[in-house]
Amino acid sequence: MTAPIVSLTDVNLSLDGNAGRIDILKHIALDVTAGETVGLIGPSGSGKSSLLMLLGGLERATAGQVRVLDHDLTKMDEDALARFRRQYMGIVFQSFHLIPTMSALENVALPLELSGQSDAFERAEAELAAVGLDHRTGHYPSQMSGGEQQRVALARAAVVRPALLLADEPTGNLDETTGALIMDLLFDLRDRHGATLVLVTHARNLAERCDRVIRLRDGMIAPEAAAEAAE
Amino acid sequence: MSTLRMAAKIARRELTGGLKGFRVFLACLALGVAAIAAIGIVRAGIEAGLEREGAAILGGDAAVQLTYRFAEPDERQWLEDTAVQVSEIADFRSMLVVDRDGQTERGLTQVKAVDDAYPIYGTVRLTPDMTLQDALANQDGIPGVVIDPVLVDRLGLSIGDAVRLGLQEFVLTALIDSAPDEAAGGFGLGPRTIVATEALEASGLLGAGTLFETEYRLKVSEDQDLTALRTAVEERFSDAGIRWRDRRNGAPGVSEFVDRLSAFLVLVGLTGLAVGGVGVAAAVRSYLDEKTTVIATLRSLGADARTIFLTYILQIGALALFGIAIGLVLGALIPILLTPTIEARLPVPAAIAIRPGPLLEAGLYGLLAAAIFTIWPLARTENVRPSALFRDTTGGADGSIRPIWILTTGALLIALVGLAAILSGLITLTLWAAGAILGAFIVLLVAADLIRRLSKRLSQTKTLRGAPTVRSAVGAIGGQAGETKSVIISLGLGLSVLAAVGQIDWNLRNAIAQDLPEVAPSYFVVDIQNDQLDGIRGLLAANPAVTDVQSAPMLRGVITMINDTPAEEVAGDHWVLQGDRGITYSALPNENTKITSGAWWEADYTGPPQISFATEEAMEMGLALGDTLTINVLGRDITAEITSFREVDFSTAGIGFILSMNPAALQGAPHTHIATIYADEAAEGQILRDIASAYPNITAIRVRDAIARVSEVLAGIAAAVTYGALATLITGGIVLIGTAAAGERARIYEGAILKTLGAPRRAILINFALRSAFLGLTAGIIAIFAGVLAGWAVTTFVMDTDFRVEPVSAFGIVAGGILVTVLTGLLFAWRPLSARPAQVLRARE
């Protein structure tokens, strides 16, 4: 069996909210192998996005171990996590999260620039062309539609040729047709770069495009999914 | 339900949300209003103090001043018959001489010679405690003298020591703690000495032609009408060149000075309000941006544009009134709390109290400024459409506004400037200042827009590729229109005022302290009698340290008529008409004299009197060749024709007379001579000793001491203006903090995305610091240009001296601008750096 590139062992996540401390994730154990595509589904508040944030090092586990590509994310500081992300990860969000004061090209080139890549803009242009936006490189997020913004976000995630691609409901803010287009692009990018994909979604049909589907409920992996996850 | 009632109802509900977003709004308004109110309270306090103490400051209910002479017996008798009591004062400069251990020490002093009736009101306080009459009485046949402690210390005197004034010996009996009439004295070059007039008979100091003034102070009955008395006095002394003052304005010079300085400070305060206005506008705009969905909802429910506008103008109006009220309370309380300190520093009495006038003035300024800066963003609420509910909610309240609001803003601006011009009384200065503020505002606005566009373009060039920190910082300046404008305008305007004050202050000090002594004489010598002139010239010629001596005959006179019309009606309140002027005569023009038009009289001319007048002052007064001037010299009116104009340069501190006449015109008039002595600084002490020993009656004024005294007064004025400028800068700082605070959410979000994409915190911090530094640098550079321009205008046109750019304060301004913006930026960088990206990004989902 191939060694997992993502391995979560007895992970808990608790956060302080207005109503006191809330347990978001409880005793999560999960392995994802290289090149695998995994769909995370579950009702609102089940902890899907929080689990994805833990995988991206954007959130810190309260307990347990989060290992990605043989690195223990729970032992890394903020800056080490940032450097790790720009080297190995691409993340796509539901609300795109493009920097509003940068053009599409600048947004896509930014992670490569941060890594000191001299060909950042050439690669960014190629990636924008791959998502069909080579004619919109100089436009700012406010000048683009939601679908176009998400395509820029996809290009930005893919441009670093990530080993791990994380997508948090990437079609949540889009209409059905545009959503389908984005999903096609996402899987196309994943195929081109051979990345491992973890996709959070509400839609079962989208999740089923993945190799494996994991259902979360009340911060825990649901039993049927747990069994599937352990296979 | 009427629209207004409906709007008021919605406004009240909306205001229950609290004042959190309005801290900067309130602080900006409150600070601006407080500064103006405080200045007004202090000014009103001084005016009330001068009015309350008017009679004591004046030394009587009214005073009649004569130049160069005592009243003739019939004039004196008329005054005695008219008033309840008359006191005669003579005032002149002299040298106080002390012989000690074979050495002679001298000090310049302003002598007041008094009679037994002095002071009519108030008391002269002395140490040791005794009456003035006792102190001035003969002590073993030698008259007593009381002296200002400053001069006593300078000459190392003790009570009982012998001193001399001219040829008369005195004994020091007491030190002057205070005299009731000193505030009216104005600017004096030497500390005060008081003696009895009768004791000066043998001094040789009050001879015909010497420079002294006499004042006849009158005590009148309570029911006597001062206006009628003034008319009677002016009729009785119509040809005597007298000056009248009365208790209603006991110290007109001080009063005018206080009025002008405070009016100038109010203008600086208004600049502060303009800077604060940027913060006010930004706060209102930000508030209304947040309210776009509320406005769109109200519109979708049927509220018309008028209801929406009224709803928010009522809210902003209520908050503005609250801010102004805070400002008025602060502006009233600060001077009251600081009363002991303020009164101790003022040379005049002050009755500082809360008065409605200054508070009303400051409140009006605050109200107008708040209206000017809030109407524009408020008018944009009309542009919000219900469709904003379905689109990006931040874009609703943009776009152009209707012309009516532009006209309203213009009208309010005119009202504000008009009010400032009327209330300050300095119409020209107010208009110039308003023009300068408006000009600076427009320049800064254009510059902010230019910088934004340039930054946007620069961030897209290939030059910055590969330097993501710099590129994203530059891109952020290009992308955040509101922040770039707010920072550049508020900081730029504040720094511009400070830069202008710095340039003016430095150039003024430079003109006085550095330029002048290079060409200025060492001494001005006055009161040289006709028979002493040759002796003094001979004495100085024998001294090798003396490089030049210039002298001129001198009389004093008052210009009373121009072309047979009262002079004030022709030339207004020009300074040449204020009091008496020095007049000289000369058969031939001086070798340096440059006649600009007309011709000098023949050397032996004996026809009707002719005048050569200073060109620049003539132009200011509207005089032309052929005009006649009537000058009262020692009570005699001389009418003469202006036959030439000539250049007079006062900047070198050499001898310069506005008026020069042909010798025959002044024949027989008793006069003295004035001389300037140019010598090495090291020899100045010996020259003074030589002259004073040989000619005890004459007075030598050391120019360096006079310059130091003038510099001291100017330093005080500069300090007051600098405090005003700093208040403006503090307001700018508040706007900066407000802007940084308003941008904090955006920075937290941006920081989260950058972290997600792999930017370490150091890179994010540098990014934030860089954009702050760029903005600070821009504001600083514009401030230098604006400050230098304002400094050049004031130095050249108001002060009439050469202008040079002062680099140290200019670079200090740029450095300060960068430092302030970077520190403010970093103050609000902590949360963006420490925030967890997951929480920030999910909050935006």
mmCIF file of C-alpha atoms in Angstrom, chain B residues 44 68 105 119 149 165 170 233 237 254 307 390 540 546 555 607 609 645 719 744 759 796 817:
data_model
loop_
_atom_site.group_PDB
_atom_site.id
_atom_site.type_symbol
_atom_site.label_atom_id
_atom_site.label_comp_id
_atom_site.label_asym_id
_atom_site.label_seq_id
_atom_site.Cartn_x
_atom_site.Cartn_y
_atom_site.Cartn_z
ATOM 1 C CA ALA B 44 -11.610 87.557 25.600
ATOM 2 C CA TYR B 68 9.506 116.201 22.828
ATOM 3 C CA GLU B 105 29.189 100.190 34.651
ATOM 4 C CA PRO B 119 -0.009 106.893 40.069
ATOM 5 C CA PRO B 149 15.201 94.062 39.472
ATOM 6 C CA LEU B 165 21.342 109.425 35.227
ATOM 7 C CA PHE B 170 20.555 109.119 42.794
ATOM 8 C CA VAL B 233 -8.909 118.313 24.191
ATOM 9 C CA PHE B 237 -4.555 121.198 21.307
ATOM 10 C CA VAL B 254 -1.384 95.590 23.471
ATOM 11 C CA THR B 307 -36.366 60.641 3.577
ATOM 12 C CA PHE B 390 -28.339 42.083 -4.865
ATOM 13 C CA LEU B 540 35.424 108.129 17.598
ATOM 14 C CA VAL B 546 35.696 102.312 14.748
ATOM 15 C CA LEU B 555 13.429 115.842 15.160
ATOM 16 C CA GLY B 607 11.732 128.598 -0.552
ATOM 17 C CA PRO B 609 9.269 123.672 2.615
ATOM 18 C CA PHE B 645 10.955 109.986 -3.558
ATOM 19 C CA ALA B 719 6.120 79.470 19.916
ATOM 20 C CA GLU B 744 -7.503 47.351 9.792
ATOM 21 C CA ALA B 759 3.971 34.874 2.962
ATOM 22 C CA THR B 796 8.535 88.164 0.613
ATOM 23 C CA GLY B 817 5.761 62.344 7.924
#
